[in-house]
Coordinates of C-alpha atoms in Angstrom, one line a residue:
Q1 CA 93.9 58.8 126.7
V2 CA 91.7 61.3 124.9
Q3 CA 93.1 64.7 124.5
L4 CA 90.8 67.7 123.7
V5 CA 92.3 70.9 122.4
E6 CA 90.0 73.9 122.1
S7 CA 91.2 77.0 120.1
G8 CA 89.9 80.1 118.5
G9 CA 88.8 82.2 121.5
G10 CA 89.6 85.8 122.0
L11 CA 88.3 89.3 122.7
V12 CA 85.5 90.7 120.6
Q13 CA 83.1 93.5 120.7
A14 CA 79.4 92.9 121.1
G15 CA 77.9 92.0 117.8
G16 CA 81.0 90.4 116.6
S17 CA 81.9 86.8 115.6
L18 CA 84.3 84.1 116.6
R19 CA 84.8 80.5 115.4
L20 CA 86.0 77.9 118.0
S21 CA 87.6 74.6 117.1
C22 CA 88.0 71.5 119.1
A23 CA 90.4 68.8 118.0
A24 CA 90.1 65.3 119.6
S25 CA 92.8 62.6 119.6
V26 CA 90.5 59.6 119.7
S27 CA 89.7 57.0 117.1
S28 CA 86.0 56.8 118.1
F29 CA 85.4 60.5 117.5
S30 CA 82.9 60.0 114.6
L31 CA 80.8 57.6 116.7
N32 CA 80.1 60.2 119.4
S33 CA 77.7 63.0 119.9
I34 CA 80.0 66.0 120.7
A35 CA 79.0 69.0 122.7
W36 CA 80.2 72.5 123.4
Y37 CA 79.9 73.7 127.0
R38 CA 80.8 77.0 128.6
Q39 CA 81.6 78.2 132.1
A40 CA 81.3 81.8 133.1
P41 CA 83.1 83.2 136.2
G42 CA 81.3 82.0 139.4
K43 CA 78.8 79.8 137.5
E44 CA 78.3 76.2 136.7
R45 CA 79.5 74.7 133.4
E46 CA 76.5 74.7 131.1
L47 CA 75.6 73.0 127.8
V48 CA 75.6 75.2 124.8
A49 CA 75.0 72.9 121.8
W50 CA 75.7 69.4 120.6
I51 CA 75.9 67.5 117.3
S52 CA 75.1 63.9 116.8
S53 CA 77.3 61.4 115.0
S54 CA 75.1 61.8 112.0
G55 CA 75.3 65.6 112.1
L56 CA 72.1 66.6 113.7
A57 CA 72.6 69.8 115.7
T58 CA 70.8 70.9 118.8
Y59 CA 71.1 74.3 120.6
V60 CA 70.3 75.5 124.1
G61 CA 67.9 78.5 124.3
P62 CA 70.1 81.6 124.6
V63 CA 72.3 80.7 121.6
K64 CA 69.7 79.6 119.2
G65 CA 69.9 81.5 115.9
R66 CA 73.3 82.9 116.8
F67 CA 75.6 79.9 117.1
T68 CA 76.2 77.0 114.7
I69 CA 77.9 73.7 115.6
S70 CA 79.4 71.6 112.9
R71 CA 81.9 68.7 112.7
D72 CA 84.5 67.3 110.4
N73 CA 85.0 63.6 111.2
A74 CA 88.0 63.3 108.9
K75 CA 89.8 65.8 111.0
N76 CA 88.3 64.7 114.4
T77 CA 87.3 68.3 114.9
V78 CA 84.1 70.0 116.0
Y79 CA 83.5 73.7 115.4
L80 CA 81.3 76.4 117.0
Q81 CA 80.6 79.5 114.8
M82 CA 79.4 82.2 117.1
N83 CA 77.7 85.3 115.6
S84 CA 76.0 88.3 117.2
L85 CA 78.0 87.8 120.3
K86 CA 76.7 89.4 123.6
P87 CA 78.6 90.2 126.8
E88 CA 76.7 87.4 128.5
D89 CA 78.4 84.9 126.1
T90 CA 81.7 85.7 127.9
A91 CA 83.0 82.4 129.3
V92 CA 85.5 79.6 128.9
Y93 CA 84.3 77.3 126.2
Y94 CA 84.9 73.5 126.3
C95 CA 84.1 70.5 124.2
N96 CA 83.3 67.0 125.3
T97 CA 80.9 64.2 124.5
I98 CA 77.3 64.8 125.4
A99 CA 77.9 62.4 128.3
R100 CA 81.0 64.4 129.4
G101 CA 82.9 61.2 129.1
W102 CA 86.3 62.5 128.1
R103 CA 88.9 64.3 130.0
W104 CA 88.3 68.0 129.8
G105 CA 90.7 70.2 127.8
Q106 CA 92.0 73.6 128.7
G107 CA 89.1 75.4 127.1
A108 CA 89.0 78.6 125.0
Q109 CA 88.4 81.9 126.6
V110 CA 85.8 84.1 124.9
T111 CA 85.4 87.6 126.1
V112 CA 82.7 89.9 124.7
S113 CA 83.0 93.6 125.5
S114 CA 80.0 95.9 125.5

């Protein structure tokens, strides 16, 4: 069974940066488009960005120009570099396939103070 482990979250002031990592224990990692999602308190889980198997990155509106998604298929790991963080970025961040086909991990808490 696929295991997803997110890490790198923390508390940061507005304008700061964090880098999240997601390690996946699955042999087919390189064949999948992988996405980052986030869920703020009281809100639905939402898509943040995804990266195709060939490395093409796509971002959802509010994070464009601030976040960068990347992947290292040799390490079965996807990253999310988050710059110019805002309080509204506060959420638990999760990774999964773009189809949400894997079992969710525990997520990484990101808290941005104003």
